[in-house]
Coordinates of C-alpha atoms in Angstrom, one line a residue:
Chain R
M116 CA -158.7 114.8 -226.4
N117 CA -161.3 115.6 -228.9
H118 CA -164.3 114.1 -227.3
I119 CA -163.5 115.6 -224.0
R120 CA -162.4 119.4 -225.2
T121 CA -166.6 119.6 -226.0
I122 CA -168.2 117.9 -223.2
I123 CA -166.1 120.6 -221.2
S124 CA -168.0 123.1 -224.5
K125 CA -171.0 121.4 -224.2
E126 CA -171.0 121.4 -220.2
W127 CA -169.9 125.3 -220.6
A128 CA -172.1 126.2 -222.5
D129 CA -175.2 124.5 -220.9
I130 CA -173.6 126.3 -217.6
R131 CA -173.7 129.2 -219.3
R132 CA -177.7 129.5 -220.7
N133 CA -178.9 128.5 -216.7
K134 CA -178.3 132.1 -215.1
L135 CA -178.8 131.0 -211.7
V136 CA -175.3 128.8 -212.1
F137 CA -173.8 131.1 -214.0
S138 CA -174.2 133.0 -211.0
V139 CA -173.0 131.1 -208.5
V140 CA -170.2 130.1 -210.1
W141 CA -169.0 132.9 -210.8
G142 CA -170.8 134.4 -207.6
V143 CA -169.7 132.4 -204.9
P144 CA -166.1 132.3 -205.3
L145 CA -165.8 136.6 -205.3
L146 CA -168.0 136.6 -201.7
M147 CA -166.0 134.2 -199.9
A148 CA -163.2 136.2 -201.1
A149 CA -164.7 139.4 -198.9
I150 CA -164.7 137.6 -196.4
P151 CA -160.1 137.6 -195.7
I152 CA -160.7 141.3 -197.6
V153 CA -162.8 142.1 -195.2
M154 CA -160.3 140.7 -191.7
L155 CA -158.0 142.6 -193.5
I156 CA -159.0 146.2 -193.4
V157 CA -160.6 145.7 -190.0
M158 CA -157.2 144.4 -188.6
S159 CA -155.9 147.1 -190.2
R160 CA -157.6 149.6 -188.2
V161 CA -158.2 148.1 -185.5
P162 CA -155.8 148.6 -182.1
V163 CA -154.7 145.0 -180.9
S164 CA -154.5 145.0 -177.0
Q165 CA -151.7 142.9 -175.5
S166 CA -154.4 140.2 -174.0
D167 CA -156.0 139.7 -177.9
Y168 CA -151.9 139.2 -178.6
A169 CA -151.7 136.4 -176.3
E170 CA -155.6 134.3 -177.3
L171 CA -153.5 133.6 -180.4
G172 CA -151.5 131.5 -178.5
G173 CA -150.1 128.4 -180.1
V174 CA -150.5 129.4 -183.4
L175 CA -147.6 132.2 -182.7
K176 CA -145.2 129.4 -182.2
N177 CA -145.4 129.5 -186.7
P178 CA -142.0 130.5 -187.4
L179 CA -143.9 132.5 -190.5
F180 CA -144.9 135.1 -187.7
A181 CA -142.1 134.7 -185.6
G182 CA -140.9 139.1 -184.4
M183 CA -143.9 140.5 -185.1
S184 CA -145.4 142.7 -183.6
P185 CA -149.5 142.3 -182.7
T186 CA -150.8 144.9 -184.9
E187 CA -148.8 142.5 -187.9
A188 CA -149.5 139.1 -186.4
M189 CA -153.3 140.0 -185.3
Q190 CA -153.5 141.0 -189.7
S191 CA -151.5 138.5 -190.7
V192 CA -152.6 135.4 -188.7
L193 CA -156.4 136.0 -188.9
A194 CA -156.1 136.7 -193.0
S195 CA -154.0 133.8 -193.7
N196 CA -156.1 131.5 -191.8
Y197 CA -159.4 132.5 -193.6
L198 CA -157.2 132.2 -197.0
V199 CA -158.0 128.9 -196.3
L200 CA -161.1 129.1 -197.8
F201 CA -159.8 130.5 -200.8
L202 CA -158.8 126.0 -200.7
M203 CA -162.4 125.7 -200.1
M204 CA -163.8 127.8 -203.0
P205 CA -162.9 125.4 -205.9
L206 CA -164.4 123.1 -204.1
M207 CA -168.0 123.5 -203.4
V208 CA -169.6 124.9 -207.6
P209 CA -168.2 122.3 -209.4
V210 CA -169.2 119.1 -207.1
T211 CA -172.2 120.6 -207.1
I212 CA -172.4 120.7 -210.6
A213 CA -170.4 117.9 -211.1
A214 CA -172.6 115.9 -209.0
Y215 CA -176.0 116.9 -211.6
S216 CA -173.5 115.8 -214.5
I217 CA -174.8 112.4 -215.5
V218 CA -178.2 112.3 -213.1
G219 CA -178.9 115.7 -214.3
E220 CA -178.4 114.2 -218.4
K221 CA -180.6 111.2 -217.1
V222 CA -183.2 113.3 -215.9
T223 CA -183.6 115.9 -219.0
R224 CA -183.3 111.9 -221.3
S225 CA -180.0 113.4 -222.8
L226 CA -178.0 111.4 -221.9
E227 CA -179.2 108.0 -223.9
P228 CA -177.7 110.2 -227.1
L229 CA -174.2 111.0 -225.5
L230 CA -173.3 107.6 -224.2
A231 CA -174.5 106.4 -227.9
T232 CA -172.3 108.3 -229.5
P233 CA -168.0 106.7 -229.8
V234 CA -167.0 108.8 -226.1
T235 CA -165.4 106.0 -223.4
T236 CA -166.1 106.4 -219.7
T237 CA -163.2 107.6 -219.2
E238 CA -163.5 110.4 -221.7
L239 CA -167.4 111.5 -221.1
L240 CA -166.6 111.2 -216.5
L241 CA -162.9 113.2 -217.8
G242 CA -165.0 115.3 -219.7
K243 CA -167.1 115.7 -217.3
G244 CA -165.0 116.2 -214.5
L245 CA -163.0 119.4 -216.1
A246 CA -165.6 120.7 -216.9
A247 CA -166.9 120.9 -213.0
A248 CA -163.4 121.3 -211.7
I249 CA -161.5 123.8 -214.3
P250 CA -164.1 127.4 -213.7
G251 CA -163.4 126.5 -209.6
V252 CA -160.0 126.6 -209.9
V253 CA -160.0 129.6 -212.5
T254 CA -162.1 131.4 -209.6
A255 CA -160.0 130.9 -206.8
W256 CA -156.7 131.8 -208.6
L257 CA -159.0 134.7 -209.4
S258 CA -160.5 135.3 -205.7
Y259 CA -156.6 135.1 -204.6
G260 CA -155.3 137.7 -206.6
I261 CA -158.3 139.9 -205.7
F262 CA -157.3 139.7 -202.2
L263 CA -153.6 140.1 -203.0
I264 CA -154.4 143.2 -204.7
F265 CA -156.3 144.5 -202.1
A266 CA -152.9 142.8 -199.0
R267 CA -150.4 144.7 -201.0
I268 CA -153.1 148.3 -200.1
F269 CA -153.9 147.0 -197.0
S270 CA -151.2 145.3 -194.8
V271 CA -149.4 146.7 -191.5
S272 CA -146.1 145.9 -192.9
D273 CA -144.3 144.4 -196.2
R274 CA -144.3 141.8 -193.4
V275 CA -147.2 140.8 -193.0
F276 CA -148.0 140.9 -196.8
S277 CA -145.0 137.9 -197.0
V278 CA -147.3 136.0 -195.3
F279 CA -149.9 135.8 -197.7
V280 CA -147.3 135.3 -200.8
D281 CA -145.2 132.4 -199.2
P282 CA -144.3 129.8 -200.4
M283 CA -146.6 127.9 -197.8
W284 CA -149.8 129.6 -200.1
L285 CA -148.2 129.2 -203.2
V286 CA -148.1 125.9 -202.9
A287 CA -151.5 125.4 -201.6
M288 CA -153.0 127.7 -204.4
F289 CA -151.7 126.3 -207.3
I290 CA -150.5 122.5 -205.9
L291 CA -152.8 121.2 -203.5
A292 CA -156.5 123.3 -204.7
P293 CA -156.5 121.9 -208.1
L294 CA -155.5 118.7 -206.9
L295 CA -158.3 119.3 -204.3
T296 CA -160.5 120.4 -207.3
I297 CA -160.2 117.6 -209.3
M298 CA -161.0 114.7 -206.0
A299 CA -164.4 116.8 -204.9
V300 CA -165.2 116.3 -208.8
N301 CA -164.2 112.6 -208.9
V302 CA -166.2 112.4 -205.8
G303 CA -169.1 115.0 -207.8
V304 CA -169.4 112.2 -210.2
I305 CA -169.2 109.4 -208.9
V306 CA -171.9 110.4 -206.5
S307 CA -173.7 111.4 -209.8
S308 CA -173.4 108.5 -211.3
R309 CA -175.1 106.2 -208.6
T310 CA -177.8 108.3 -207.5
S311 CA -180.7 108.5 -209.3
D312 CA -181.7 111.6 -207.6
P313 CA -180.2 114.8 -208.5
R314 CA -180.9 116.2 -205.1
A315 CA -179.9 113.1 -203.4
A316 CA -176.4 113.2 -206.0
E317 CA -176.1 117.4 -205.2
Q318 CA -176.4 116.8 -200.9
L319 CA -174.0 113.8 -200.5
G320 CA -171.7 115.8 -203.3
S321 CA -171.5 119.0 -201.2
L322 CA -170.4 116.2 -197.8
I323 CA -166.9 116.5 -199.9
I324 CA -166.5 120.2 -198.1
L325 CA -166.3 118.4 -194.4
P326 CA -162.8 117.1 -193.9
L327 CA -161.6 120.2 -195.5
M328 CA -162.8 121.8 -192.1
V329 CA -160.3 120.4 -190.1
L330 CA -158.0 122.3 -192.7
F331 CA -160.2 125.5 -191.3
I332 CA -160.2 124.7 -187.5
G333 CA -157.5 123.1 -187.3
P334 CA -154.9 125.9 -187.4
L335 CA -157.3 127.9 -185.2
A336 CA -157.7 125.1 -182.9
G337 CA -153.8 124.9 -182.4
F338 CA -153.6 120.9 -183.8
I339 CA -152.8 121.7 -186.7
M340 CA -149.9 124.2 -188.2
L341 CA -150.2 125.4 -191.9
N342 CA -146.8 125.2 -193.5
A343 CA -145.5 124.6 -196.6
T344 CA -144.8 120.8 -195.8
T345 CA -147.8 120.2 -194.7
F346 CA -150.1 121.7 -198.0
W347 CA -147.2 119.3 -199.5
I348 CA -148.2 116.1 -197.5
S349 CA -152.0 117.3 -197.8
A350 CA -151.2 117.5 -202.2
A351 CA -149.0 114.2 -202.2
I352 CA -152.3 112.5 -200.4
V353 CA -155.3 114.1 -202.8
A354 CA -152.8 113.1 -205.7
L355 CA -153.1 109.9 -204.6
L356 CA -156.8 109.7 -203.9
D357 CA -157.7 111.4 -207.2
V358 CA -155.7 108.6 -209.4
G359 CA -157.5 106.4 -207.1
L360 CA -161.1 107.6 -207.3
M361 CA -160.7 108.1 -211.2
H362 CA -160.6 105.0 -211.7
L363 CA -163.3 103.8 -209.3
G364 CA -165.4 106.4 -210.9
V365 CA -164.7 104.7 -214.4
K366 CA -164.7 101.2 -212.8
L367 CA -168.4 101.8 -211.3
F368 CA -169.9 104.2 -213.5
Q369 CA -172.4 101.4 -214.8
R370 CA -173.9 102.3 -218.3
E371 CA -176.7 99.6 -218.3
T372 CA -177.7 100.5 -214.8
I373 CA -178.2 104.4 -215.4
L374 CA -180.3 103.3 -218.7
T375 CA -182.8 100.3 -217.6
R376 CA -182.7 100.8 -213.9
W377 CA -183.0 104.9 -213.3
K378 CA -186.4 106.4 -213.8
Chain L
M38 CA -175.6 94.4 -241.6
I39 CA -177.5 92.9 -238.3
R40 CA -177.3 89.6 -237.6
T41 CA -178.1 87.7 -234.2
E42 CA -177.9 84.9 -233.1
G43 CA -179.7 83.7 -229.9
L44 CA -179.4 87.0 -228.3
C45 CA -180.4 87.4 -224.9
K46 CA -181.4 89.7 -222.2
Y47 CA -182.7 89.5 -218.8
F48 CA -183.3 91.8 -216.0
Q49 CA -183.5 90.6 -212.6
S50 CA -186.4 91.9 -210.6
D51 CA -186.9 91.1 -207.1
G52 CA -184.2 88.3 -207.0
H53 CA -185.9 87.1 -210.2
P54 CA -184.9 86.8 -214.0
I55 CA -186.9 88.8 -216.0
K56 CA -187.3 88.0 -219.9
A57 CA -186.4 91.2 -221.9
V58 CA -185.5 89.7 -225.5
D59 CA -185.5 85.6 -225.1
G60 CA -183.1 84.1 -227.8
L61 CA -183.8 86.5 -230.6
D62 CA -182.6 85.5 -234.2
L63 CA -182.7 87.6 -237.1
Q64 CA -180.7 89.3 -240.0
V65 CA -181.6 92.2 -241.9
K66 CA -179.5 92.9 -245.1
E67 CA -177.9 96.3 -245.9
G68 CA -180.3 98.8 -247.1
E69 CA -183.3 97.1 -245.6
V70 CA -185.5 99.5 -243.8
F71 CA -187.2 96.5 -241.3
G72 CA -189.4 96.6 -239.0
F73 CA -189.6 95.7 -235.7
L74 CA -193.5 95.3 -234.3
G75 CA -194.4 94.3 -230.8
P76 CA -196.8 95.3 -227.6
N77 CA -195.2 97.8 -224.9
G78 CA -192.8 95.7 -223.0
A79 CA -192.3 92.9 -225.8
G80 CA -188.5 94.1 -225.9
K81 CA -187.9 96.1 -228.9
T82 CA -185.7 99.4 -227.0
T83 CA -183.7 96.6 -225.1
T84 CA -182.8 95.1 -228.6
V85 CA -182.2 98.2 -230.3
R86 CA -179.6 99.1 -227.0
M87 CA -178.0 96.1 -227.4
L88 CA -177.5 96.5 -230.7
A89 CA -176.6 99.9 -229.9
C90 CA -174.3 98.2 -227.8
L91 CA -175.6 101.1 -225.0
I92 CA -176.3 98.1 -222.9
G93 CA -174.6 93.8 -222.9
P94 CA -176.4 90.9 -223.7
T95 CA -177.2 88.5 -221.0
A96 CA -176.5 85.5 -224.3
G97 CA -175.7 84.8 -227.5
R98 CA -174.1 87.0 -230.1
A99 CA -174.9 90.1 -232.9
W100 CA -173.5 91.7 -235.5
V101 CA -173.7 95.0 -236.8
N102 CA -171.7 96.2 -240.2
G103 CA -169.5 93.7 -239.4
L104 CA -168.7 94.2 -236.5
E105 CA -169.3 92.1 -233.0
V106 CA -171.5 93.5 -230.1
G107 CA -169.3 93.1 -226.4
R108 CA -166.0 93.6 -228.7
D109 CA -166.1 96.2 -231.4
D110 CA -168.5 98.5 -228.9
L111 CA -166.9 101.8 -229.6
K112 CA -166.5 101.2 -233.4
I113 CA -170.0 99.7 -233.5
R114 CA -171.4 103.3 -231.9
G115 CA -169.7 105.1 -234.1
D116 CA -170.9 102.9 -237.7
V117 CA -174.8 103.6 -236.4
G118 CA -176.9 106.5 -235.8
I119 CA -179.8 105.9 -233.1
L120 CA -183.1 107.7 -232.4
T121 CA -184.2 107.5 -228.7
E122 CA -187.7 107.4 -227.6
S123 CA -187.3 111.0 -226.3
P124 CA -185.4 113.2 -228.3
G125 CA -183.1 114.1 -225.2
L126 CA -181.8 117.4 -226.8
Y127 CA -179.8 119.5 -224.6
E128 CA -183.3 122.2 -224.6
R129 CA -180.8 125.2 -223.4
L130 CA -178.4 125.2 -226.3
S131 CA -179.0 126.6 -230.3
A132 CA -180.4 123.5 -233.1
Q133 CA -177.3 123.9 -234.6
R134 CA -175.2 123.7 -231.6
N135 CA -177.4 120.0 -230.8
L136 CA -176.0 119.1 -233.7
A137 CA -172.2 120.5 -233.8
I138 CA -171.5 118.9 -230.3
F139 CA -172.9 115.2 -231.3
A140 CA -170.5 116.0 -235.1
E141 CA -167.6 116.7 -233.4
L142 CA -168.3 113.6 -230.7
Y143 CA -168.6 111.0 -234.1
G144 CA -165.5 112.8 -234.9
V145 CA -167.2 114.6 -238.4
K146 CA -164.6 116.2 -240.5
D147 CA -166.8 118.7 -242.1
V148 CA -168.6 120.1 -239.2
P149 CA -171.0 123.7 -239.9
G150 CA -170.9 121.3 -243.6
Q151 CA -173.0 118.0 -242.4
V152 CA -174.6 120.1 -239.7
E153 CA -176.4 123.3 -242.6
K154 CA -176.8 119.9 -244.4
Y155 CA -179.3 118.0 -242.2
L156 CA -180.7 121.2 -240.5
K157 CA -181.7 122.3 -244.4
L158 CA -182.7 118.8 -245.4
L159 CA -184.7 118.7 -242.2
D160 CA -186.0 122.5 -242.7
L161 CA -184.8 123.5 -239.1
W162 CA -182.1 125.9 -241.1
D163 CA -183.9 129.1 -240.5
R164 CA -184.2 128.3 -237.2
R165 CA -180.6 126.6 -236.0
D166 CA -180.1 129.5 -234.0
T167 CA -183.5 129.2 -231.3
E168 CA -182.8 127.3 -228.3
A169 CA -184.3 123.8 -228.9
G170 CA -185.6 123.4 -225.5
T171 CA -188.7 126.4 -227.5
F172 CA -189.1 123.5 -230.3
S173 CA -192.3 121.6 -230.8
K174 CA -192.7 118.3 -230.5
G175 CA -192.1 117.5 -234.0
M176 CA -189.7 119.7 -234.5
K177 CA -187.8 117.8 -232.1
Q178 CA -187.7 114.7 -233.2
K179 CA -186.7 116.3 -236.2
L180 CA -183.4 117.5 -234.9
A181 CA -183.0 113.8 -233.2
I182 CA -183.0 112.7 -236.8
A183 CA -180.4 115.2 -237.7
R184 CA -178.1 113.9 -234.6
A185 CA -179.3 110.4 -235.3
L186 CA -177.5 111.0 -239.2
L187 CA -175.0 113.2 -238.9
H188 CA -172.4 111.3 -239.5
E189 CA -174.0 109.5 -241.9
P190 CA -173.4 105.9 -240.3
P191 CA -174.7 103.0 -242.3
V192 CA -177.1 101.8 -239.5
V193 CA -179.9 104.2 -237.8
F194 CA -181.9 102.7 -235.3
M195 CA -185.4 104.4 -234.2
D196 CA -187.3 104.1 -232.0
E197 CA -190.8 104.5 -232.6
P198 CA -190.0 107.3 -234.6
T199 CA -193.1 108.6 -234.5
A200 CA -194.5 108.6 -231.2
A201 CA -196.4 111.2 -229.5
L202 CA -196.4 113.4 -232.0
D203 CA -199.5 115.0 -233.6
P204 CA -200.6 113.5 -237.1
E205 CA -198.8 116.2 -238.9
A206 CA -195.5 116.6 -237.5
A207 CA -196.1 112.2 -237.8
K208 CA -196.4 112.3 -241.9
T209 CA -193.6 115.4 -241.6
V210 CA -191.0 112.6 -240.1
R211 CA -192.1 109.8 -242.1
D212 CA -191.7 110.9 -245.5
F213 CA -188.8 112.3 -244.3
I214 CA -187.5 108.5 -242.9
E215 CA -189.4 107.6 -247.2
T216 CA -186.6 109.6 -248.4
L217 CA -184.0 107.9 -246.4
R218 CA -185.5 104.0 -248.3
G219 CA -182.8 103.7 -251.4
Q220 CA -180.4 105.5 -250.1
G221 CA -178.5 101.9 -249.4
R222 CA -178.9 103.0 -245.5
T223 CA -180.5 99.6 -242.4
I224 CA -183.1 101.3 -241.0
F225 CA -183.7 99.1 -237.9
L226 CA -187.5 100.5 -237.0
C227 CA -189.1 100.6 -234.0
T228 CA -192.8 100.8 -234.2
H229 CA -196.3 100.3 -233.0
N230 CA -197.5 102.2 -236.2
L231 CA -198.8 99.8 -238.5
D232 CA -199.9 101.8 -241.4
E233 CA -196.0 103.1 -241.1
A234 CA -193.7 99.7 -240.9
E235 CA -196.2 99.2 -244.3
R236 CA -195.7 101.7 -245.7
L237 CA -191.9 101.6 -245.1
C238 CA -190.6 99.3 -244.1
H239 CA -189.2 96.1 -246.6
R240 CA -189.6 93.1 -243.6
I241 CA -191.1 93.4 -241.0
G242 CA -190.5 91.2 -238.0
V243 CA -192.9 90.4 -235.2
F244 CA -191.3 90.2 -231.7
R245 CA -192.8 89.7 -228.2
Q246 CA -189.7 88.5 -226.1
Q247 CA -189.5 86.3 -228.9
L248 CA -189.6 86.5 -232.7
I249 CA -193.2 85.7 -233.4
A250 CA -192.5 85.9 -237.5
V251 CA -190.6 88.0 -239.7
D252 CA -191.1 88.5 -243.6
T253 CA -193.0 91.4 -246.2
P254 CA -196.1 92.4 -245.0
E255 CA -197.8 90.5 -248.2
A256 CA -195.9 87.1 -247.4
L257 CA -197.1 87.4 -243.6
R258 CA -200.8 88.1 -245.3
R259 CA -200.7 85.4 -247.2
Q260 CA -199.3 83.2 -244.5
L261 CA -201.9 83.6 -242.2
F262 CA -204.8 84.4 -244.7
G263 CA -204.3 83.2 -247.7
R264 CA -206.0 84.8 -250.9
Q265 CA -209.1 85.5 -251.3
T266 CA -211.5 86.7 -254.1
V267 CA -215.0 88.4 -253.5
V268 CA -217.6 88.9 -255.6
H269 CA -220.5 91.1 -255.0
L270 CA -223.8 89.9 -255.8
A271 CA -227.3 91.4 -256.6
Q272 CA -228.7 88.1 -255.5
L273 CA -227.1 85.2 -253.2
T274 CA -228.5 82.0 -253.2
D275 CA -227.8 78.7 -252.1
Q276 CA -227.0 77.2 -255.7
M277 CA -225.1 80.0 -256.8
V278 CA -222.1 79.1 -253.8
A279 CA -222.6 75.1 -254.5
S280 CA -221.8 75.6 -258.4
V281 CA -218.5 77.6 -256.4
R282 CA -217.5 75.3 -254.4
G283 CA -218.1 72.4 -256.6
L284 CA -214.7 73.8 -258.3
S285 CA -212.0 71.5 -257.1
F286 CA -209.6 75.1 -256.6
V287 CA -211.7 76.3 -253.9
Q288 CA -210.0 76.2 -251.2
N289 CA -212.7 77.7 -249.1
V290 CA -216.3 79.3 -249.4
E291 CA -218.3 82.2 -247.4
A292 CA -221.0 83.2 -247.8
L293 CA -222.2 86.8 -246.3
P294 CA -225.4 87.9 -247.3
N295 CA -227.3 92.0 -247.1
Q296 CA -228.5 92.7 -244.2
G297 CA -232.1 92.9 -245.4
A298 CA -231.4 93.2 -249.0
A299 CA -231.4 90.3 -251.6
G300 CA -227.5 90.8 -252.3
G301 CA -224.8 89.8 -251.1
K302 CA -221.1 88.5 -251.6
L303 CA -218.6 85.7 -251.1
V304 CA -215.5 85.2 -249.7
I305 CA -213.2 82.7 -251.9
S306 CA -209.6 81.6 -250.9
L307 CA -208.3 80.6 -254.1
S308 CA -204.2 79.5 -254.8
D309 CA -204.2 82.0 -257.9
P310 CA -207.3 84.3 -258.2
A311 CA -205.7 85.6 -261.3
A312 CA -206.0 82.2 -262.8
Q313 CA -209.6 80.9 -261.1
N314 CA -212.0 83.9 -261.1
P315 CA -212.9 84.0 -264.3
A316 CA -214.3 79.8 -263.3
I317 CA -215.3 80.6 -260.7
V318 CA -217.2 83.9 -262.3
G319 CA -218.5 81.3 -265.0
A320 CA -219.6 78.8 -262.5
L321 CA -221.5 82.0 -261.0
V322 CA -223.2 83.5 -264.1
G323 CA -223.9 79.9 -265.2
Q324 CA -226.1 79.8 -262.2
G325 CA -227.6 83.1 -263.1
A326 CA -225.7 85.7 -260.9
Q327 CA -225.8 89.9 -261.4
I328 CA -222.2 90.4 -260.1
Q329 CA -221.5 93.3 -259.2
F330 CA -217.9 93.6 -257.9
V331 CA -215.0 91.4 -258.2
N332 CA -212.1 92.2 -255.4
E333 CA -209.4 90.2 -253.7
L334 CA -209.7 90.7 -250.4
K335 CA -206.6 92.6 -248.6
H336 CA -206.0 92.2 -245.3
S337 CA -204.7 95.2 -243.3
L338 CA -201.5 94.9 -241.3
E339 CA -203.0 95.6 -238.2
D340 CA -205.0 91.9 -238.7
V341 CA -201.9 89.6 -239.5
Y342 CA -200.6 92.1 -235.8
L343 CA -202.9 91.4 -234.1
S344 CA -202.9 87.4 -235.3
L345 CA -199.9 87.4 -234.9
I346 CA -199.7 88.9 -231.1
G347 CA -202.8 86.5 -230.8
N348 CA -201.2 83.6 -231.4
G349 CA -197.7 84.2 -230.0
R350 CA -199.6 84.8 -226.4

């Protein structure tokens, strides 16, 4: 446990001193948090016509929006759809950090002394993974909190606000988001330990975002209904994937290949 | 303290096995500074990596500090310090932070105390808060040495500790390694620098994929070149050379006349110069020789190394 804590603190110290990465870690999530907030404010001021309301179509079948006026429905549907961004937020930066974590140390030649310490592969990967994941999750929660403050002020009614604090979103933010982050970070670390080029590692790692776009596009296209069950099922699947990926990561981490084959 | 039996490491390249280390049998005693000499690509770094449990052997066995490589890897890693070819520091972090991280990873009890001790020992205390990336090469190397010693390991591997350093920095590092002699640590030193090996090491091993020779520098010299006395003469005649050749204990005599002058020198191979030199001097004086100097011919470690590497080729 001490080894993991040391690796995390080392990674964070390194990130803090890298101004570009540090500003991206905090800047990108806060920027993304602005999108649903702007949506919320705009929809509180723009009158909604019947035809706009009708365009929401299948989305309105979600019991969450039952009995809402067109303005309430429009504001809650659009803003909550963009809340899915909060699930992607903890992935984007951590996956980049994780993807660089092993290959980056190899490039700067600091990996060999680190591998020479009595640190196990599991401790090393967990430390690096958590160091990347924790800032992502914390910034996502912070962004969600900021969004809720704005939602409290700009929601056209209490019913709209209640959509944003529905248990569905609490499951999404506090269970699914951390699990997704762990998954993304695991993928990032695996890619990092199998690729000898830092740029390739970052690009490959960022591909993990793509499957999540389904959660963003699906509800708008009407083939996925966002509700607590959807998120619980997603969380269960992702939790299983996390365990599998963690084992895979440890198995695929070849100290010898990293030290002797990578130039 | 370090023992290997038939240690091998093969790598695959284009489907063909490349022998990096081929059947290394070696024993390094506790408290010994052992120099591991060999040309580039000889397999020195691979050997160190195997002994420090960074990579696994293809065949053979090895023990470090009584623990077997491949079985007790975590314990071995905790018992050894390693100075890698490149310092590999966290360049954005301060010198103190760099050491503190490794002290924690090695499980050092008094982290601040040990960090302070080694920063002071290596004359880096005043720069403790400076980012390691701004250090000169010599300072980086000293910081890397401190990192290797923080947990007071009984066995230390040093891979080319003075390579790429300017003479002044190299001397500082070498002087520090010299202070480690006699502290009871076993030091396994890979180097190209033969003067360094001569000065620091109790024994040396000349290695290229296989161990070519291992002994003290002095013993290797004797094995290769024997013991030789050089007699400088004001005049060198055939009678003088014949008088020395006539002595029964003389193994070989080489006459080297001075260019464009009457004098020259005799290089005489002997088994026991201390006992046999007086008879040689007597024989030469009997022939009317004017002796200018008598001294023992010392072959450099470079001669030994080149001779061994040449024979091993």
